[in-house]
mmCIF file of C-alpha atoms and ligand atoms in Angstrom:
data_model
loop_
_atom_site.group_PDB
_atom_site.id
_atom_site.type_symbol
_atom_site.label_atom_id
_atom_site.label_comp_id
_atom_site.label_asym_id
_atom_site.label_seq_id
_atom_site.Cartn_x
_atom_site.Cartn_y
_atom_site.Cartn_z
ATOM 1 C CA ALA A 93 0.000 0.000 0.000
ATOM 2 C CA PRO A 94 1.230 3.551 -0.674
ATOM 3 C CA LEU A 95 2.327 5.654 2.304
ATOM 4 C CA ILE A 96 -0.130 8.396 1.288
ATOM 5 C CA ARG A 97 -3.414 7.701 -0.468
ATOM 6 C CA CYS A 98 -5.680 10.605 -1.559
ATOM 7 C CA ARG A 99 -9.050 10.056 -3.211
ATOM 8 C CA ASP A 100 -11.263 12.853 -4.564
ATOM 9 C CA LEU A 101 -10.006 15.387 -2.046
ATOM 10 C CA THR A 102 -11.860 18.671 -2.048
ATOM 11 C CA ARG A 103 -11.491 21.726 0.146
ATOM 12 C CA VAL A 104 -14.025 24.518 0.043
ATOM 13 C CA TYR A 105 -13.290 27.684 2.005
ATOM 14 C CA ARG A 106 -16.454 29.535 2.944
ATOM 15 C CA MET A 107 -16.271 33.262 3.577
ATOM 16 C CA GLY A 108 -19.712 34.768 4.101
ATOM 17 C CA ASP A 109 -21.627 34.170 0.867
ATOM 18 C CA ASN A 110 -18.485 33.315 -1.090
ATOM 19 C CA GLU A 111 -16.962 29.903 -1.652
ATOM 20 C CA VAL A 112 -13.427 29.198 -2.815
ATOM 21 C CA HIS A 113 -12.912 25.721 -4.257
ATOM 22 C CA ALA A 114 -9.237 25.386 -3.359
ATOM 23 C CA LEU A 115 -9.033 21.638 -4.133
ATOM 24 C CA GLN A 116 -11.421 20.148 -6.683
ATOM 25 C CA GLY A 117 -11.071 16.365 -6.558
ATOM 26 C CA VAL A 118 -7.436 15.432 -6.041
ATOM 27 C CA SER A 119 -6.531 11.741 -6.239
ATOM 28 C CA THR A 120 -2.965 10.484 -6.003
ATOM 29 C CA ASP A 121 -0.726 7.997 -4.235
ATOM 30 C CA ILE A 122 2.695 8.751 -2.810
ATOM 31 C CA ALA A 123 5.000 5.836 -2.016
ATOM 32 C CA GLU A 124 7.218 5.541 1.018
ATOM 33 C CA GLY A 125 10.680 6.850 0.107
ATOM 34 C CA ASP A 126 9.419 9.065 -2.709
ATOM 35 C CA TYR A 127 10.641 12.631 -3.217
ATOM 36 C CA VAL A 128 7.923 14.852 -4.687
ATOM 37 C CA ALA A 129 8.022 18.469 -5.837
ATOM 38 C CA ILE A 130 4.661 20.258 -5.743
ATOM 39 C CA MET A 131 4.466 23.034 -8.324
ATOM 40 C CA GLY A 132 1.891 25.369 -9.849
ATOM 41 C CA PRO A 133 0.933 29.048 -9.890
ATOM 42 C CA SER A 134 -0.015 31.050 -6.818
ATOM 43 C CA GLY A 135 -3.532 30.173 -5.689
ATOM 44 C CA SER A 136 -3.542 26.751 -7.414
ATOM 45 C CA GLY A 137 -4.017 24.806 -4.141
ATOM 46 C CA LYS A 138 -0.467 23.790 -3.225
ATOM 47 C CA SER A 139 -0.633 25.073 0.372
ATOM 48 C CA THR A 140 -4.099 23.639 0.846
ATOM 49 C CA PHE A 141 -2.883 20.208 -0.325
ATOM 50 C CA MET A 142 0.202 20.384 1.932
ATOM 51 C CA ASN A 143 -2.003 21.382 4.870
ATOM 52 C CA MET A 144 -4.015 18.165 4.338
ATOM 53 C CA ILE A 145 -0.939 15.910 4.124
ATOM 54 C CA GLY A 146 0.547 17.685 7.148
ATOM 55 C CA ALA A 147 -2.607 17.140 9.227
ATOM 56 C CA LEU A 148 -3.069 20.883 9.663
ATOM 57 C CA ASP A 149 -6.474 20.868 7.998
ATOM 58 C CA ARG A 150 -9.170 18.403 6.937
ATOM 59 C CA PRO A 151 -10.681 17.984 3.482
ATOM 60 C CA THR A 152 -14.276 19.065 2.886
ATOM 61 C CA SER A 153 -14.805 15.686 1.181
ATOM 62 C CA GLY A 154 -12.773 12.738 -0.037
ATOM 63 C CA THR A 155 -10.490 10.323 1.753
ATOM 64 C CA LEU A 156 -6.920 10.761 2.915
ATOM 65 C CA GLU A 157 -4.995 7.837 4.347
ATOM 66 C CA ILE A 158 -1.419 8.056 5.611
ATOM 67 C CA ASP A 159 0.354 4.883 6.708
ATOM 68 C CA GLY A 160 -2.987 3.163 7.211
ATOM 69 C CA GLU A 161 -4.580 5.960 9.263
ATOM 70 C CA ARG A 162 -7.618 7.860 7.969
ATOM 71 C CA LEU A 163 -6.998 11.592 8.440
ATOM 72 C CA ASP A 164 -10.166 12.882 6.769
ATOM 73 C CA ASN A 165 -12.405 11.910 9.659
ATOM 74 C CA MET A 166 -10.047 12.642 12.550
ATOM 75 C CA LYS A 167 -11.026 15.145 15.224
ATOM 76 C CA PRO A 168 -8.745 18.182 15.667
ATOM 77 C CA ASP A 169 -6.946 16.710 18.697
ATOM 78 C CA GLN A 170 -6.317 13.448 16.825
ATOM 79 C CA LEU A 171 -4.978 15.413 13.866
ATOM 80 C CA ALA A 172 -2.650 17.345 16.171
ATOM 81 C CA ALA A 173 -1.369 14.123 17.707
ATOM 82 C CA PHE A 174 -0.816 12.579 14.276
ATOM 83 C CA ARG A 175 1.031 15.714 13.152
ATOM 84 C CA GLY A 176 3.303 15.648 16.185
ATOM 85 C CA ARG A 177 4.184 11.975 15.728
ATOM 86 C CA ARG A 178 4.397 11.560 11.973
ATOM 87 C CA VAL A 179 5.181 14.860 10.189
ATOM 88 C CA GLY A 180 8.188 17.195 10.115
ATOM 89 C CA PHE A 181 7.812 20.721 8.696
ATOM 90 C CA VAL A 182 10.404 23.016 7.101
ATOM 91 C CA PHE A 183 9.465 26.577 6.093
ATOM 92 C CA GLN A 184 10.874 29.300 3.865
ATOM 93 C CA GLN A 185 11.569 31.617 6.814
ATOM 94 C CA PHE A 186 13.022 28.932 9.137
ATOM 95 C CA ASN A 187 10.629 29.884 12.010
ATOM 96 C CA LEU A 188 13.216 29.364 14.771
ATOM 97 C CA LEU A 189 12.772 30.773 18.259
ATOM 98 C CA PRO A 190 15.056 33.800 18.756
ATOM 99 C CA ARG A 191 17.497 33.915 21.714
ATOM 100 C CA THR A 192 17.325 30.124 21.856
ATOM 101 C CA SER A 193 20.261 27.870 21.039
ATOM 102 C CA ALA A 194 20.367 25.602 17.994
ATOM 103 C CA VAL A 195 20.163 22.508 20.166
ATOM 104 C CA GLU A 196 17.139 23.852 22.079
ATOM 105 C CA ASN A 197 15.422 24.865 18.841
ATOM 106 C CA ALA A 198 16.034 21.460 17.299
ATOM 107 C CA GLY A 199 14.650 19.739 20.402
ATOM 108 C CA LEU A 200 11.416 21.761 20.645
ATOM 109 C CA PRO A 201 9.084 19.100 19.196
ATOM 110 C CA LEU A 202 10.279 16.705 21.880
ATOM 111 C CA ILE A 203 9.025 19.028 24.627
ATOM 112 C CA TYR A 204 5.499 18.644 23.234
ATOM 113 C CA ALA A 205 6.099 14.893 23.014
ATOM 114 C CA GLY A 206 6.959 14.798 26.741
ATOM 115 C CA ILE A 207 10.575 13.642 26.320
ATOM 116 C CA GLU A 208 12.855 14.526 29.248
ATOM 117 C CA ALA A 209 15.700 17.052 28.930
ATOM 118 C CA ALA A 210 18.742 14.772 28.640
ATOM 119 C CA GLU A 211 17.206 12.682 25.883
ATOM 120 C CA ARG A 212 15.943 15.816 24.108
ATOM 121 C CA LYS A 213 19.477 17.170 24.047
ATOM 122 C CA ALA A 214 20.971 13.889 22.834
ATOM 123 C CA ARG A 215 18.444 13.470 20.046
ATOM 124 C CA ALA A 216 18.687 17.130 18.969
ATOM 125 C CA GLU A 217 22.500 16.917 18.915
ATOM 126 C CA ALA A 218 22.414 13.776 16.780
ATOM 127 C CA ARG A 219 20.128 15.476 14.219
ATOM 128 C CA LEU A 220 22.249 18.666 14.159
ATOM 129 C CA LYS A 221 25.331 16.553 13.439
ATOM 130 C CA GLN A 222 23.415 14.741 10.705
ATOM 131 C CA VAL A 223 22.727 18.071 8.922
ATOM 132 C CA GLY A 224 26.314 19.260 9.332
ATOM 133 C CA LEU A 225 25.837 21.675 12.229
ATOM 134 C CA GLY A 226 27.673 19.777 14.961
ATOM 135 C CA GLU A 227 30.047 22.694 15.593
ATOM 136 C CA ARG A 228 27.428 25.365 16.247
ATOM 137 C CA MET A 229 24.945 23.745 18.576
ATOM 138 C CA ASP A 230 25.070 26.473 21.224
ATOM 139 C CA HIS A 231 24.679 29.350 18.762
ATOM 140 C CA GLN A 232 21.447 31.335 18.612
ATOM 141 C CA PRO A 233 19.679 31.998 15.291
ATOM 142 C CA SER A 234 21.049 35.587 15.107
ATOM 143 C CA GLN A 235 24.576 34.147 15.232
ATOM 144 C CA LEU A 236 23.942 31.766 12.322
ATOM 145 C CA SER A 237 23.788 32.294 8.542
ATOM 146 C CA GLY A 238 20.541 31.635 6.670
ATOM 147 C CA GLY A 239 21.772 28.244 5.513
ATOM 148 C CA GLN A 240 22.790 27.300 9.044
ATOM 149 C CA GLN A 241 19.395 28.414 10.387
ATOM 150 C CA GLN A 242 17.687 26.250 7.787
ATOM 151 C CA ARG A 243 19.847 23.302 8.926
ATOM 152 C CA VAL A 244 18.595 23.843 12.474
ATOM 153 C CA ALA A 245 15.040 23.872 11.134
ATOM 154 C CA ILE A 246 15.659 20.605 9.252
ATOM 155 C CA ALA A 247 17.117 19.032 12.413
ATOM 156 C CA ARG A 248 13.990 20.170 14.294
ATOM 157 C CA ALA A 249 11.757 18.653 11.597
ATOM 158 C CA LEU A 250 13.578 15.304 11.896
ATOM 159 C CA VAL A 251 13.933 15.101 15.667
ATOM 160 C CA ASN A 252 10.656 13.193 16.115
ATOM 161 C CA ASP A 253 11.577 10.566 13.492
ATOM 162 C CA PRO A 254 8.684 11.582 11.220
ATOM 163 C CA ALA A 255 7.312 9.419 8.415
ATOM 164 C CA ILE A 256 7.109 12.440 6.074
ATOM 165 C CA LEU A 257 9.167 15.594 5.684
ATOM 166 C CA LEU A 258 7.115 18.509 4.302
ATOM 167 C CA ALA A 259 8.925 21.600 3.077
ATOM 168 C CA ASP A 260 7.350 24.832 1.802
ATOM 169 C CA GLU A 261 9.801 26.753 -0.420
ATOM 170 C CA PRO A 262 12.710 25.664 1.819
ATOM 171 C CA THR A 263 15.294 27.474 -0.321
ATOM 172 C CA GLY A 264 13.152 30.517 -1.104
ATOM 173 C CA ALA A 265 15.096 32.777 1.276
ATOM 174 C CA LEU A 266 18.583 31.482 0.377
ATOM 175 C CA ASP A 267 21.156 32.339 -2.303
ATOM 176 C CA SER A 268 21.762 29.735 -4.990
ATOM 177 C CA GLN A 269 24.968 28.306 -3.469
ATOM 178 C CA THR A 270 23.320 27.861 -0.050
ATOM 179 C CA SER A 271 20.182 26.480 -1.712
ATOM 180 C CA GLU A 272 22.266 23.734 -3.323
ATOM 181 C CA GLU A 273 23.734 22.832 0.085
ATOM 182 C CA ILE A 274 20.256 22.550 1.599
ATOM 183 C CA LEU A 275 19.019 20.503 -1.386
ATOM 184 C CA ASP A 276 22.028 18.186 -0.941
ATOM 185 C CA ILE A 277 20.766 17.508 2.597
ATOM 186 C CA PHE A 278 17.293 16.648 1.269
ATOM 187 C CA ASP A 279 18.859 14.375 -1.379
ATOM 188 C CA GLN A 280 20.872 12.594 1.311
ATOM 189 C CA LEU A 281 17.822 12.201 3.586
ATOM 190 C CA ASN A 282 15.838 10.753 0.691
ATOM 191 C CA ARG A 283 18.638 8.294 -0.133
ATOM 192 C CA GLU A 284 18.400 7.174 3.502
ATOM 193 C CA GLY A 285 14.698 6.478 2.946
ATOM 194 C CA MET A 286 12.916 9.667 4.083
ATOM 195 C CA THR A 287 9.732 10.512 2.174
ATOM 196 C CA ILE A 288 9.959 14.184 1.154
ATOM 197 C CA ILE A 289 7.320 16.491 -0.305
ATOM 198 C CA LEU A 290 8.339 20.038 -1.096
ATOM 199 C CA VAL A 291 6.613 23.029 -2.641
ATOM 200 C CA THR A 292 8.674 25.076 -5.050
ATOM 201 C CA HIS A 293 8.313 27.612 -7.834
ATOM 202 C CA GLU A 294 11.798 26.890 -9.143
ATOM 203 C CA ALA A 295 12.456 24.275 -11.826
ATOM 204 C CA GLU A 296 16.044 23.723 -10.614
ATOM 205 C CA VAL A 297 14.734 22.851 -7.151
ATOM 206 C CA ALA A 298 12.049 20.551 -8.569
ATOM 207 C CA GLU A 299 14.695 18.679 -10.575
ATOM 208 C CA HIS A 300 16.112 17.348 -7.289
ATOM 209 C CA ALA A 301 12.871 15.470 -6.682
ATOM 210 C CA LYS A 302 12.054 12.099 -8.252
ATOM 211 C CA ARG A 303 8.554 13.205 -9.157
ATOM 212 C CA GLN A 304 6.918 16.529 -10.063
ATOM 213 C CA ILE A 305 3.220 17.151 -9.436
ATOM 214 C CA VAL A 306 1.747 20.337 -10.933
ATOM 215 C CA PHE A 307 -1.430 21.948 -9.600
ATOM 216 C CA ARG A 308 -3.724 24.339 -11.426
ATOM 217 C CA ASP A 309 -7.084 25.627 -10.187
ATOM 218 C CA GLY A 310 -7.213 23.033 -7.419
ATOM 219 C CA GLU A 311 -6.470 20.042 -9.619
ATOM 220 C CA ILE A 312 -3.416 17.983 -10.535
ATOM 221 C CA VAL A 313 -2.725 18.807 -14.194
ATOM 222 C CA GLU A 314 0.650 17.093 -14.541
ATOM 223 C CA ASP A 315 2.423 14.270 -12.713
ATOM 224 C CA ARG A 316 5.779 13.142 -14.051
ATOM 225 C CA SER A 317 8.721 11.131 -12.804
HETATM 226 P P1 ADP B 198 1.816 30.614 -0.975
HETATM 227 O O1 ADP B 198 1.171 30.972 -2.284
HETATM 228 O O2 ADP B 198 3.167 31.207 -0.810
HETATM 229 O O3 ADP B 198 1.734 29.178 -0.637
HETATM 230 P P2 ADP B 198 -0.454 31.956 0.175
HETATM 231 O O4 ADP B 198 -0.236 33.409 0.235
HETATM 232 O O5 ADP B 198 -1.297 31.378 -0.903
HETATM 233 O O6 ADP B 198 0.987 31.311 0.180
HETATM 234 O O7 ADP B 198 -1.036 31.426 1.547
HETATM 235 C C1 ADP B 198 -0.399 31.621 2.773
HETATM 236 C C2 ADP B 198 -1.360 31.160 3.853
HETATM 237 O O8 ADP B 198 -2.534 31.981 3.853
HETATM 238 C C3 ADP B 198 -1.828 29.740 3.636
HETATM 239 O O9 ADP B 198 -1.839 29.057 4.880
HETATM 240 C C4 ADP B 198 -3.221 29.861 3.073
HETATM 241 O O10 ADP B 198 -4.051 28.800 3.512
HETATM 242 C C5 ADP B 198 -3.686 31.196 3.633
HETATM 243 N N1 ADP B 198 -4.531 31.911 2.670
HETATM 244 C C6 ADP B 198 -4.331 32.014 1.340
HETATM 245 N N2 ADP B 198 -5.318 32.700 0.744
HETATM 246 C C7 ADP B 198 -6.175 33.063 1.722
HETATM 247 C C8 ADP B 198 -7.393 33.786 1.747
HETATM 248 N N3 ADP B 198 -7.959 34.275 0.648
HETATM 249 N N4 ADP B 198 -7.994 33.971 2.947
HETATM 250 C C9 ADP B 198 -7.441 33.466 4.038
HETATM 251 N N5 ADP B 198 -6.295 32.765 4.087
HETATM 252 C C10 ADP B 198 -5.665 32.559 2.943
HETATM 253 P P1 ADP B 199 -1.137 28.071 -3.371
HETATM 254 O O1 ADP B 199 -0.446 27.500 -2.188
HETATM 255 O O2 ADP B 199 -0.973 27.275 -4.613
HETATM 256 O O3 ADP B 199 -0.802 29.519 -3.573
HETATM 257 P P2 ADP B 199 -3.521 27.971 -1.742
HETATM 258 O O4 ADP B 199 -3.781 26.554 -1.386
HETATM 259 O O5 ADP B 199 -2.904 28.859 -0.722
HETATM 260 O O6 ADP B 199 -2.718 28.014 -3.116
HETATM 261 O O7 ADP B 199 -4.884 28.637 -2.189
HETATM 262 C C1 ADP B 199 -5.832 28.033 -3.085
HETATM 263 C C2 ADP B 199 -7.055 28.925 -3.137
HETATM 264 O O8 ADP B 199 -7.701 28.890 -1.884
HETATM 265 C C3 ADP B 199 -6.734 30.398 -3.386
HETATM 266 O O9 ADP B 199 -7.816 30.941 -4.144
HETATM 267 C C4 ADP B 199 -6.684 30.983 -2.001
HETATM 268 O O10 ADP B 199 -6.965 32.360 -2.005
HETATM 269 C C5 ADP B 199 -7.743 30.174 -1.293
HETATM 270 N N1 ADP B 199 -7.475 30.013 0.154
HETATM 271 C C6 ADP B 199 -6.403 29.408 0.699
HETATM 272 N N2 ADP B 199 -6.491 29.387 2.038
HETATM 273 C C7 ADP B 199 -7.649 30.015 2.338
HETATM 274 C C8 ADP B 199 -8.314 30.305 3.546
HETATM 275 N N3 ADP B 199 -7.810 29.961 4.741
HETATM 276 N N4 ADP B 199 -9.495 30.960 3.477
HETATM 277 C C9 ADP B 199 -10.017 31.299 2.291
HETATM 278 N N5 ADP B 199 -9.451 31.045 1.102
HETATM 279 C C10 ADP B 199 -8.281 30.400 1.121
#
């Protein structure tokens, strides 16, 4: 069975008398270990789709199954628990806590998971070393370059051993040299078996993925490997 199974997903946003049909019947499967780039113009439904996969939002209709669990009929607290256990998020703007060391930032998800301090530190340190930031674990975000901050964010996304890594324009705030370094980390993680789904506007970024899915007007209009 695929890791992610979507059937006829729709999402309708209602604002007063207006309706926005952000997803209009999306069906696809994503295998464990795949590396998928999500593309398409602004407003085409990319964020809405990622919010479903990331258990941040529920579809209006359709079914969504991840690793055998049905997300479409989960209650909000079940969705939050699923998100905390199974999904790691990386953002364009890193979203690190200021005045907080790299190792504390990377360990944040473990606080919510109820892991005690010594193990949090050990697991955060291991992930920071994995992304090449072993030498700067006590630095705060303001003392790190953009690429180093994004490494901390990747370590944080991995610290819970997620089943899926979701990234929204992860290189959008970085120069091209630093972007390549971050994409090398994603490539390495995928070779080690991590399932990665990333949103990008850039063809060069999408070329790193094994598969490109293109959205338009809330539908998948292209899906190539
Ligand atoms: P991007 O195109 O970079 O993915 P958007 O600007 O489309 O980002 O969306 C950013 C966030 O704002 C998303 O979480 C999305 O769900 C939300 N959003 C987008 N459009 C609207 C809207 N018309 N009303 C309310 N929230 C919106
Ligand atoms: P993308 O990420 O491709 O830019 P989105 O998924 O953010 O697209 O948006 C798809 C459509 O849904 C857009 O028309 C957007 O304005 C609308 N939308 C997104 N989020 C919201 C929201 N929270 N409330 C209302 N409309 C939204």
